[in-house]
XYZ file of C-alpha atoms in Angstrom:
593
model
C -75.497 235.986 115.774
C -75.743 235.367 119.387
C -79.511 234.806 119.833
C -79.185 231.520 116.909
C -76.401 229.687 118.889
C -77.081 225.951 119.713
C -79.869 226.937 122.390
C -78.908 223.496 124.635
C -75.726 225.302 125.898
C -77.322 228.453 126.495
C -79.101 226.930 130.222
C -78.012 224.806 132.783
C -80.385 225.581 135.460
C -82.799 223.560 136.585
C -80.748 220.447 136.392
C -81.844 218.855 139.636
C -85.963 218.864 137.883
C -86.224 216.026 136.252
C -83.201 214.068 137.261
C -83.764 214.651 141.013
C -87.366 213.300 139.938
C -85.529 210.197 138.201
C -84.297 209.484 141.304
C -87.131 208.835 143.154
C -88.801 206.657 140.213
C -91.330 209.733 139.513
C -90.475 209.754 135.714
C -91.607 207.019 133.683
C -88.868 204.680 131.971
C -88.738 206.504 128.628
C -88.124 209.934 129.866
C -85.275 209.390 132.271
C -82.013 209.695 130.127
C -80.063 212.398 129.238
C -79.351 215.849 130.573
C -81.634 218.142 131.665
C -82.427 221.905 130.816
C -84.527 224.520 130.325
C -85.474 226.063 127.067
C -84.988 229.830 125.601
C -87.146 231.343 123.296
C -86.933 230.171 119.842
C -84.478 232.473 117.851
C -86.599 234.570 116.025
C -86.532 236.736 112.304
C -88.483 239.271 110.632
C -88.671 242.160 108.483
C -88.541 242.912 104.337
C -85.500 240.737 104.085
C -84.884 237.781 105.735
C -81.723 235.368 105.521
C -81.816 231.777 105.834
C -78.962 229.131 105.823
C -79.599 225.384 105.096
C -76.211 223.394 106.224
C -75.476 220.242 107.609
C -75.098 220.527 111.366
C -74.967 218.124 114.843
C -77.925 217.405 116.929
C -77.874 216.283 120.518
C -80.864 215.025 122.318
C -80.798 212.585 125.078
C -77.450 212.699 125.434
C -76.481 211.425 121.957
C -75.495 213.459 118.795
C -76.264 213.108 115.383
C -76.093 214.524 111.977
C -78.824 216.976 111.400
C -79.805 219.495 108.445
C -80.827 222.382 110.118
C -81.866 226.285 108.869
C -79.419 229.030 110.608
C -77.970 225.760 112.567
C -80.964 225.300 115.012
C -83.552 222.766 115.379
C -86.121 223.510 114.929
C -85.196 226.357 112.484
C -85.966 230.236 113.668
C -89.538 231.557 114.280
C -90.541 233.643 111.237
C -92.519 236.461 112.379
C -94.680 239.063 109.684
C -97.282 240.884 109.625
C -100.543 240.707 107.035
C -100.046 242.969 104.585
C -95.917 243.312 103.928
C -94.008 242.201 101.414
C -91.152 239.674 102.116
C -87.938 238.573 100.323
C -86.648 235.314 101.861
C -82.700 234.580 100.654
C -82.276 230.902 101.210
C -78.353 229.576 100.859
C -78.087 226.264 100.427
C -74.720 225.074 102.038
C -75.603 221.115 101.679
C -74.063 218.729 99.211
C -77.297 218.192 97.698
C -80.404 220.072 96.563
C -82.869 221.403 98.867
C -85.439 223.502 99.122
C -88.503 225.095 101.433
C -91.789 224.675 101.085
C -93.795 228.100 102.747
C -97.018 225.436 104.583
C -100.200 226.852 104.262
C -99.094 230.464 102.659
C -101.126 231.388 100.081
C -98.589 232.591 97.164
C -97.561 232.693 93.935
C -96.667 228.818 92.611
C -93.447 229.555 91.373
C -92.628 230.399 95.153
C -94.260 227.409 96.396
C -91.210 225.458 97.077
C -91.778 221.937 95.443
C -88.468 220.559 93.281
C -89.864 220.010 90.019
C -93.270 221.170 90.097
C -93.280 224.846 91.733
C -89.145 225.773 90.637
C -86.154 223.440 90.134
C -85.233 223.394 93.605
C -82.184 225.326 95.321
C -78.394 223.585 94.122
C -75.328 223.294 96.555
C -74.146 226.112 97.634
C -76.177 228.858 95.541
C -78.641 231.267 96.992
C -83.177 231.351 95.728
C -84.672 234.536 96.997
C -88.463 233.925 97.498
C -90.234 236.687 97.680
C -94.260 237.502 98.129
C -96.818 239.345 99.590
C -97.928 238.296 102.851
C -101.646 237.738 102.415
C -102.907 236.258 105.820
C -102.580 235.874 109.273
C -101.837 232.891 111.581
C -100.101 230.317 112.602
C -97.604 228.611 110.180
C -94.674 226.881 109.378
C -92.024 226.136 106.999
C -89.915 222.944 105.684
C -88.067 221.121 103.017
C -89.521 219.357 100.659
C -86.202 217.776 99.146
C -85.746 214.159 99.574
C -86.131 213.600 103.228
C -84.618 216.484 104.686
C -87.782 217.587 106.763
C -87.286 214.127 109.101
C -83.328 215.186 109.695
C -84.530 218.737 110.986
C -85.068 221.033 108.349
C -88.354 222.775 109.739
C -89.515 225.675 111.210
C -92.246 227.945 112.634
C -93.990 231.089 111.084
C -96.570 233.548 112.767
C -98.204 236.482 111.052
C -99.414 239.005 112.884
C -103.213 240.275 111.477
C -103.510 243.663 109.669
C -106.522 244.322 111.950
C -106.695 243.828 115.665
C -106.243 240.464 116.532
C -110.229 239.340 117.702
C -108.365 236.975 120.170
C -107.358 238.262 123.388
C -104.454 237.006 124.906
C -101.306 237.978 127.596
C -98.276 235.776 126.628
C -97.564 233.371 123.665
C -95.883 230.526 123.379
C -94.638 228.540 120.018
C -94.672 224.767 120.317
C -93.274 222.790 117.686
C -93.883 218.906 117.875
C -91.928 217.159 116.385
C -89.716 213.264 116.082
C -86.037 212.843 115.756
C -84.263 209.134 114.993
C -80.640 208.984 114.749
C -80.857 206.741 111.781
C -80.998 207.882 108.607
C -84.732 208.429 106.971
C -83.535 206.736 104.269
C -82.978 203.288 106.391
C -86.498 203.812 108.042
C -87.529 203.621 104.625
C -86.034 199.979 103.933
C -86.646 198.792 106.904
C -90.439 199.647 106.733
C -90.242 198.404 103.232
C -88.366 194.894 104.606
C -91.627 194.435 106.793
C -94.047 197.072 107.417
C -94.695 196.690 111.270
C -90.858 197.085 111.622
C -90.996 199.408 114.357
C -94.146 197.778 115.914
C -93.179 196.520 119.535
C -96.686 196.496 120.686
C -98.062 193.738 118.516
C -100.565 191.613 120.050
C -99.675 188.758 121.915
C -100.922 185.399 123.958
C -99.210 186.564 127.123
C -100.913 190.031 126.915
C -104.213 188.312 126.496
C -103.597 186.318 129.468
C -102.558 188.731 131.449
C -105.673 190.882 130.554
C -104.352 193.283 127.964
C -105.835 195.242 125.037
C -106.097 191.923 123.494
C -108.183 190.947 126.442
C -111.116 193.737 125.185
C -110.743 191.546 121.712
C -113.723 188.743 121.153
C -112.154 185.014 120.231
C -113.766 185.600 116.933
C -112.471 189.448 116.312
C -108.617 187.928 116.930
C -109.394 184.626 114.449
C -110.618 187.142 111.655
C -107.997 189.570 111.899
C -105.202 186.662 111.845
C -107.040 184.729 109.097
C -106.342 188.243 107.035
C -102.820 188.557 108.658
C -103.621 191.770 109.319
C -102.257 193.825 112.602
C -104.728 195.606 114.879
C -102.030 197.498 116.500
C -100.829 198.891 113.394
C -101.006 202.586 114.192
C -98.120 204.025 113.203
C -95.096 202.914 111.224
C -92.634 204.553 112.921
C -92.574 204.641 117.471
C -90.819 205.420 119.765
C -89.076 202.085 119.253
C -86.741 204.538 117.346
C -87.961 207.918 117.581
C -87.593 210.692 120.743
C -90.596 213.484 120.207
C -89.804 216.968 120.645
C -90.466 219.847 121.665
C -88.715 222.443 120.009
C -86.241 220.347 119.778
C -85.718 219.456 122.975
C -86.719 215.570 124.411
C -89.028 214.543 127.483
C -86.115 214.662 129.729
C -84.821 218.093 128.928
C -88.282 219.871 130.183
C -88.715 222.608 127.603
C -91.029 225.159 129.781
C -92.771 228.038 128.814
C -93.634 230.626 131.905
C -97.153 232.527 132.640
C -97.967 234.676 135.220
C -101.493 232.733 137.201
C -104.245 234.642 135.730
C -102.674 235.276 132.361
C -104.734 234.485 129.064
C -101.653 232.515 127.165
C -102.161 231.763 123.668
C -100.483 228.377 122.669
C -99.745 228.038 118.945
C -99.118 224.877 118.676
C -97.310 223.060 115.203
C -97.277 219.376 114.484
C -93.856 219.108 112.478
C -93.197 215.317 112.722
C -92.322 213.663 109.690
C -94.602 210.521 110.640
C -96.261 211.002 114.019
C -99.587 212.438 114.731
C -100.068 213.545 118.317
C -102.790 213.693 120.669
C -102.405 216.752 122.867
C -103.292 217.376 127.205
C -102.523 219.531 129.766
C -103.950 217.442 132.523
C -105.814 219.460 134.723
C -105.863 222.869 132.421
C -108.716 223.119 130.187
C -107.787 224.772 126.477
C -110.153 227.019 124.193
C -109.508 226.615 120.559
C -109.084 229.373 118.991
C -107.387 228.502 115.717
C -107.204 225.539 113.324
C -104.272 226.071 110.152
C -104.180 229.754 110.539
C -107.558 229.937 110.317
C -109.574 231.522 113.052
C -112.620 229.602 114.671
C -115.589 229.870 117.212
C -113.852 229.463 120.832
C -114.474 225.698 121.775
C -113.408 224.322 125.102
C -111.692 221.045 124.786
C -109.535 218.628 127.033
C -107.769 216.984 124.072
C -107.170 217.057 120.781
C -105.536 214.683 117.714
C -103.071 216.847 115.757
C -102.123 215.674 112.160
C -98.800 216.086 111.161
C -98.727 219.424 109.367
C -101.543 220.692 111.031
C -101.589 223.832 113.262
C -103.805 224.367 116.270
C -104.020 228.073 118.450
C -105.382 227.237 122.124
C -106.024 229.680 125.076
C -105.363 228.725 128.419
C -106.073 230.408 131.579
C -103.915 229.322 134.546
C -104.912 230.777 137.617
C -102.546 228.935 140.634
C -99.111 229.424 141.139
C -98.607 225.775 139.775
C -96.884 224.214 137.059
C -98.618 221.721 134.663
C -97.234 218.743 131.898
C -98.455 219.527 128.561
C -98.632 216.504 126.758
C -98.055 215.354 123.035
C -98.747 211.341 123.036
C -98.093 209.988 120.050
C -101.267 207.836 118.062
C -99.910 204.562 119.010
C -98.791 205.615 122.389
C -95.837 204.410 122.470
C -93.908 207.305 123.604
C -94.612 210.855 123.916
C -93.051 214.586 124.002
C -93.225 216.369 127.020
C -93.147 219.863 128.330
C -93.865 222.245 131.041
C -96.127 225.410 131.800
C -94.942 227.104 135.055
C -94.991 230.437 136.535
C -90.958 229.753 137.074
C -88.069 227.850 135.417
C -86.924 224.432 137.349
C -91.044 223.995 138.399
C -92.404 220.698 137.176
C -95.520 219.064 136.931
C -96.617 215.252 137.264
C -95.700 213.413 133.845
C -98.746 211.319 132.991
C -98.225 207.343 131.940
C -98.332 206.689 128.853
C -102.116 205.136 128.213
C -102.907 201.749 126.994
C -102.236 201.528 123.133
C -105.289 201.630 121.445
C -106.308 199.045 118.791
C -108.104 198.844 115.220
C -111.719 197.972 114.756
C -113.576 196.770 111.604
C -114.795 200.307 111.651
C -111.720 201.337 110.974
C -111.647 198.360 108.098
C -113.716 200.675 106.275
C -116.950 198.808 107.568
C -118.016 201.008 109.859
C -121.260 201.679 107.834
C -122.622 198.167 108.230
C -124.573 196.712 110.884
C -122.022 193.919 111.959
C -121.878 192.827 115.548
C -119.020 190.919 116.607
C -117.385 190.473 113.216
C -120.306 188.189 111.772
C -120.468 189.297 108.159
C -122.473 186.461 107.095
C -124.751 188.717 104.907
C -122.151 191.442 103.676
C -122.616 191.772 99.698
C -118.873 191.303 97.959
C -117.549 189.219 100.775
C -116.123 185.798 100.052
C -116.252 184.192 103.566
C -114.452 180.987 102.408
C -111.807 182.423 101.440
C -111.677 184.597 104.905
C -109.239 182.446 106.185
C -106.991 182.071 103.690
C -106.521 185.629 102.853
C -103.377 187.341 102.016
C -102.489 190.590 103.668
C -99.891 191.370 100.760
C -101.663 189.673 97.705
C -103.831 191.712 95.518
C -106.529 189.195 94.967
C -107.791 188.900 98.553
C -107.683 192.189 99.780
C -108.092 192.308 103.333
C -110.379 189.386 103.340
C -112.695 190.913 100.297
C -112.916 188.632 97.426
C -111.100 190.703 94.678
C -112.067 188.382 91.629
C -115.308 190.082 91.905
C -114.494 193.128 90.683
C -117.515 194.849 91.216
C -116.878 195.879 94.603
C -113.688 198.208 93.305
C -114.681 201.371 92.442
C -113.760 202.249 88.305
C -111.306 205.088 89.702
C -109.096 202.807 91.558
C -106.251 200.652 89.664
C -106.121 197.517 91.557
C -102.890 195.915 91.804
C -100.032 194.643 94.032
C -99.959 198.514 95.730
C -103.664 198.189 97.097
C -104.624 195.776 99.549
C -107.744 197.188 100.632
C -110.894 198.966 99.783
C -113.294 199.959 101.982
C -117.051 198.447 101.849
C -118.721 201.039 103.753
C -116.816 204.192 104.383
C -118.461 206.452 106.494
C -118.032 209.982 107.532
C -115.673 210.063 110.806
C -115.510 214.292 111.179
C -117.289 213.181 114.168
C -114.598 211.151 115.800
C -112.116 211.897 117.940
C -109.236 209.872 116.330
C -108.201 206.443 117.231
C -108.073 205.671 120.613
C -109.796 208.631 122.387
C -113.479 207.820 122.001
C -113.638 206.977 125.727
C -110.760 208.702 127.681
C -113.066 210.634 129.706
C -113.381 214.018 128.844
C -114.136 216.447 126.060
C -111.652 215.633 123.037
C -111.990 218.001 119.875
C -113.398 216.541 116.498
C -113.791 218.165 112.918
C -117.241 218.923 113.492
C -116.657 221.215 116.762
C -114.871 223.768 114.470
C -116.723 226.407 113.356
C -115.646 229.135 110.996
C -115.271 232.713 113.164
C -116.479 234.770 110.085
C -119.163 233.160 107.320
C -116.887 231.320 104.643
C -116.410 233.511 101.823
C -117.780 231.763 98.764
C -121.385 230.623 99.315
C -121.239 228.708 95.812
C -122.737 225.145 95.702
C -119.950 223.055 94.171
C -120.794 222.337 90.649
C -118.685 218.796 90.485
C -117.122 215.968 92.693
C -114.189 214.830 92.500
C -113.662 211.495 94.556
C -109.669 210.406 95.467
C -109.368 206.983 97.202
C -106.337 206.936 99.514
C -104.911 203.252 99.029
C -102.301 201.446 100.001
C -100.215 197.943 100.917
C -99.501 198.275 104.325
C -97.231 195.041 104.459
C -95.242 196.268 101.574
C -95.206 199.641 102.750
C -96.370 201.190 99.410
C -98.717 204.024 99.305
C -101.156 206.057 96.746
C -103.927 207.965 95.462
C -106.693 205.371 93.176
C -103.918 202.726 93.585
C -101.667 204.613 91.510
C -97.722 205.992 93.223
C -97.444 209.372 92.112
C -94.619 209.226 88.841
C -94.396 211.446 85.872
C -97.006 209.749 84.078
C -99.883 210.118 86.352
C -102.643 212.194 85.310
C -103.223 215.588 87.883
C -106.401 216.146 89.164
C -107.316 219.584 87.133
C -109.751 222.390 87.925
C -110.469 225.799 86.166
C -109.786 228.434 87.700
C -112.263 229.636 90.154
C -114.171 226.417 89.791
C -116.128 225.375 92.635
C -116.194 221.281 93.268
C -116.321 219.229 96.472
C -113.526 216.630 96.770
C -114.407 213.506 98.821
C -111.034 211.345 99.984
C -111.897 208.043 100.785
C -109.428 206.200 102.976
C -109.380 202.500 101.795
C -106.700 201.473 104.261
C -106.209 201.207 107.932
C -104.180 204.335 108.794
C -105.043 207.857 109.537
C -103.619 210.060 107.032
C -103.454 213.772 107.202
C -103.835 214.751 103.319
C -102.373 218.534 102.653
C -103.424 220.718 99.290
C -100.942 223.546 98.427
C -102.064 227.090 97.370
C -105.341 226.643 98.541
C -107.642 226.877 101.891
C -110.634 224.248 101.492
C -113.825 223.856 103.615
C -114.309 221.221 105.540
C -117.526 219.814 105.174
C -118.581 219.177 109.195
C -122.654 220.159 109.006
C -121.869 223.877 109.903
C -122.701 225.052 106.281
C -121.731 228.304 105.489
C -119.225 228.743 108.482
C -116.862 225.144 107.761
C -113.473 225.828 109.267
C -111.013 226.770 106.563
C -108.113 224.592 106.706
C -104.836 223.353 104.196
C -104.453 219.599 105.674
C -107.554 217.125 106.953
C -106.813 213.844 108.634
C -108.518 211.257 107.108
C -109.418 208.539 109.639
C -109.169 204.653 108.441
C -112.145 203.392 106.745
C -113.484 206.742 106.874
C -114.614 209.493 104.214
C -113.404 213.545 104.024
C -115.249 215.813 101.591
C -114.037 219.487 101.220
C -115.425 222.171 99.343
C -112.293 224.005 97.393
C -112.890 227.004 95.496
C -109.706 226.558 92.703
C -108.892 230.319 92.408
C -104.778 229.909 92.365
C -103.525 228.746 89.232
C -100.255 226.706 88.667
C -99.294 223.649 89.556
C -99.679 222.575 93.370
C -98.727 219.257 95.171
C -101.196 217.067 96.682
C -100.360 214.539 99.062
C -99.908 212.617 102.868
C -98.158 214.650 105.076
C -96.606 211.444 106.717
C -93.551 211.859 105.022
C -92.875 208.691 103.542
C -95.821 207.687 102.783
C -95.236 210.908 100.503
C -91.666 209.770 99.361
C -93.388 206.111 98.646
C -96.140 207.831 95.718
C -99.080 209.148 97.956
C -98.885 212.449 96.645
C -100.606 213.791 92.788
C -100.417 217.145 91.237
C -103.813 219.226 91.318
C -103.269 221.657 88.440
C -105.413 224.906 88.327
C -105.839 226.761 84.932
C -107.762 230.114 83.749
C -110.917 229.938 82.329
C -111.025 229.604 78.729
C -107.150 229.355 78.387
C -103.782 227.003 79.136
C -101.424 229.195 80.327
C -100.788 229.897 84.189
């Protein structure tokens, strides 16, 4: 079909924009190579019966190709559009040499149409056809992606929208789909052993004695603060494990230097819906001098909240208004957490306009908040009365070794919660986790203007079971960050750990506790939760939560799917590494699902 061709041959125009720019040294470094263009809409689907085709194909960004696995041979894959209420039957060929599969994010649906190789179904073999099929019980903003091997970081993802039964109760002109996204041209696989070789592989912003000198980052840093977090050979500027030292963002699919632009007529109520699809990159999103309404967080409608800025998770979903009202273009922006790169696009009444690109901001850096202290009283890192602290042996700790912990004295046991299996895999537990739905994320809790945090979100419409939760259930997110190896209560997800199991219909509160020093955006299948925030009785609804280092999550989940549903970091390898546990769901009174 025409409308799915490859859409970077479909335009040319515009090609002076951003190299023109290049020319006069308007566009930072990182987002002057390649060729420029303008995007099409993203091919779209719909109806009863839908057709999708998962095949090897070749991507070209930047002005380098590379091997891709793509849906219908685009990346990202085609916009699903339904509509609340239908019933859809989704035939998925697999042309690939291996398995695959696609996981529906966020749809709430039968298990055995869930999409997860060896839990939901046995996953989809070479070149045979699974027809999914389901009724479409929601509306909102979506998406869909593999969740065999590490497809998802070679392409294979894709957006969904589902139009409401009943009038939509937000007003709006135009649309536009965004899909964020990252793209490397080697092989997830090698990210993989190079991250597991030496965990701040990618890291090219580590912190140094010439940036202190010249009055860097590390310059904000006390003498003591940069003694403390050597003696525990631990990183600061450990954001994210993968940058841009490798990675290009997107926008659907399409780098900084190819300008994807979406148009608006100046007065026009556009409705962004905007999908963070990266495999290991969580965004913070602008649009320098436009201000955005949330509307929308996972699908989920929400009380309008204005906002300058926002952290996106990856496999979170976000629906913003904006209102432009000038016959101007403006930059939206997608920064990545450790800003070392970002993914850029335009808003403009006409193709070939362009906007100022911002500079990328000065990478941000941990704090012994996010250490998981951040409910102590502690200064400038003088801990001399912290309970469970072995100062001596402060300076001889051992980022990787499991008896030191992050500077904790591990031989006293005491201070590890029962729940948590200590061992090589965890090299960290947080003292004092607080409660960060209050934060902005790292790095944007001075920038200047209004940024969005969890408790801002308010449900639109009261949440619909007022139960108290009659149980807790407590998960520690833990980890070795030198070793790159990930889990839930210190245990990598295998065929002999336990699930987490609720009756059907139960009603319990689930509090994650992040014991190590990365955000992680923690996804539940099958299920909308609550987010506990202080709005009780209206928390926003939502599938995935980023969990902020050092810091504490607690969701209310009413359990009323039953099956067997995956659990786990959306980061994608941090998945693939064992962050990830079943959560199984039976009927009262019985075993069967």
């Amino acid at each position: 079909m025409t409308h799915l061709i490859e859409r970077r041959a479909l335009l040319k125009a515009g090609s002076f924009g951003i190299a023109g720019l290049g020319a006069m040294g308007l566009v930072p470094a990182w987002a002057r190579t390649g060729s420029a263009g303008l995007a099409p809409t993203l091919p779209m689907l719909s109806g009863e019966d839908i057709h999708l085709r998962i095949a090897d194909s070749t991507f070209t960004v930047g002005g380098r190709s590379g091997h891709a696995v793509t849906v219908n041979g685009v990346l990202p894959a085609p916009l699903i559009r339904l509509r609340e209420g239908q019933d859809v039957r989704l035939h998925v060929e697999n042309q690939l040499d291996e398995d695959s599969s696609i996981h529906w994010h966020g749809l709430l649906l039968p298990f055995q149409m869930d999409g997860v190789p060896g839990l939901s179904f046995p996953g989809i073999k070479p070149q045979t056809t699974f027809v999914y099929e389901f009724p479409v019980r929601q509306s909102g903003t979506y998406w869909y992606h593999s969740h065999s091997g590490l497809q998802e970081q070679q392409g294979h993802y894709g957006p969904i929208v589902i139009d409401p039964a009943d009038p939509d109760p937000v007003a709006y002109d135009r649309e536009h789909v965004i899909v964020l996204s990252d793209w490397t041209f080697l092989h997830p696989h090698r990210l993989l052993s190079r991250l597991k070789a030496e965990g701040g592989y990618f890291n090219r912003q580590r912190q140094t004695l010439l940036g202190m000198a010249k009055g860097g980052p590390e310059e904000a840093m006390s003498a003591s603060d940069r003694a403390m977090w050597g003696a525990m050979r631990m990183d600061p500027t450990d954001i994210a494990d993968v940058t841009a030292a490798t990675y290009t963002y997107l926008v659907n699919g399409h780098g900084p230097q190819e300008n994807w632009t979406g148009l608006f007529r100046p007065g026009e109520r556009v409705r962004l819906r905007i999908i963070n699809a990266a495999a290991m990159t969580i965004f913070n999103v602008r649009i320098p001098g436009l201000s955005m309404t949330m509307v929308s967080a996972d699908g989920q409608n929400v009380r309008p909240v204005a906002v300058d800025e926002f952290q996106i998770g990856n496999a979170e979903t976000y629906d913003v208004i904006v209102e432009p009202t000038e016959d101007k273009a403006f930059t939206l922006v997608a920064e990545s957490i450790d800003r070392s790169g970002m993914a850029r696009a335009t808003l403009a009444p006409r193709l070939g306009m362009i906007a100022p690109i911002p500079p990328l901001r000065p990478r941000p850096t941990l704090t012994m908040k996010d250490m998981g202290m951040g409910g102590m009283d502690h200064g400038a890192m003088d801990h001399s009365a912290m309970p469970g602290m072995d100062h001596g042996a402060m300076a001889t700790a051992d980022h990787g070794s499991s008896h030191a912990m992050g500077g904790m004295n591990m031989r006293d046991k005491s201070t590890v919660p029962a729940s948590v299996k200590v061992g090589v895999g965890v090299d960290a537990i947080a003292m004092a986790p607080v409660d960060r739905t209050g934060d902005p994320g790292l790095g944007l809790e001075d920038v200047g203007h209004k940024v969005l945090t969890y408790r801002d979100l308010m449900a639109l419409t009261p949440n619909p079971d007022q139960r108290p939760p009659h149980r807790t259930v407590e998960v520690h997110l833990t980890g070795n960050m030198e070793r790159f190896m990930w889990s839930f209560d210190g245990e990598k997800f295998s065929e002999g750990v336990e699930p987490i199991r609720f009756e059907r219909n139960e009603r319990a509160r689930v509090v994650l506790i992040n014991d190590t020093m990365m955000t992680h955006p923690i996804h539940l299948h099958g299920h909308f939760f609550e987010l506990v925030n202080g709005h009780t009785g209206s928390y926003p609804r939502k599938h995935t939560v980023n969990v902020l280092p050092g810091g504490k999550v607690s969701f209310d989940l009413t359990a009323d799917a039953p099956g067997d549903w995956a659990f786990h970091c959306h980061l994608l390898l941090h998945m693939h590494a064992g962050m990830f546990r079943v959560v199984t769901v039976r009927p009262l009174g019985g075993d069967a699902a």
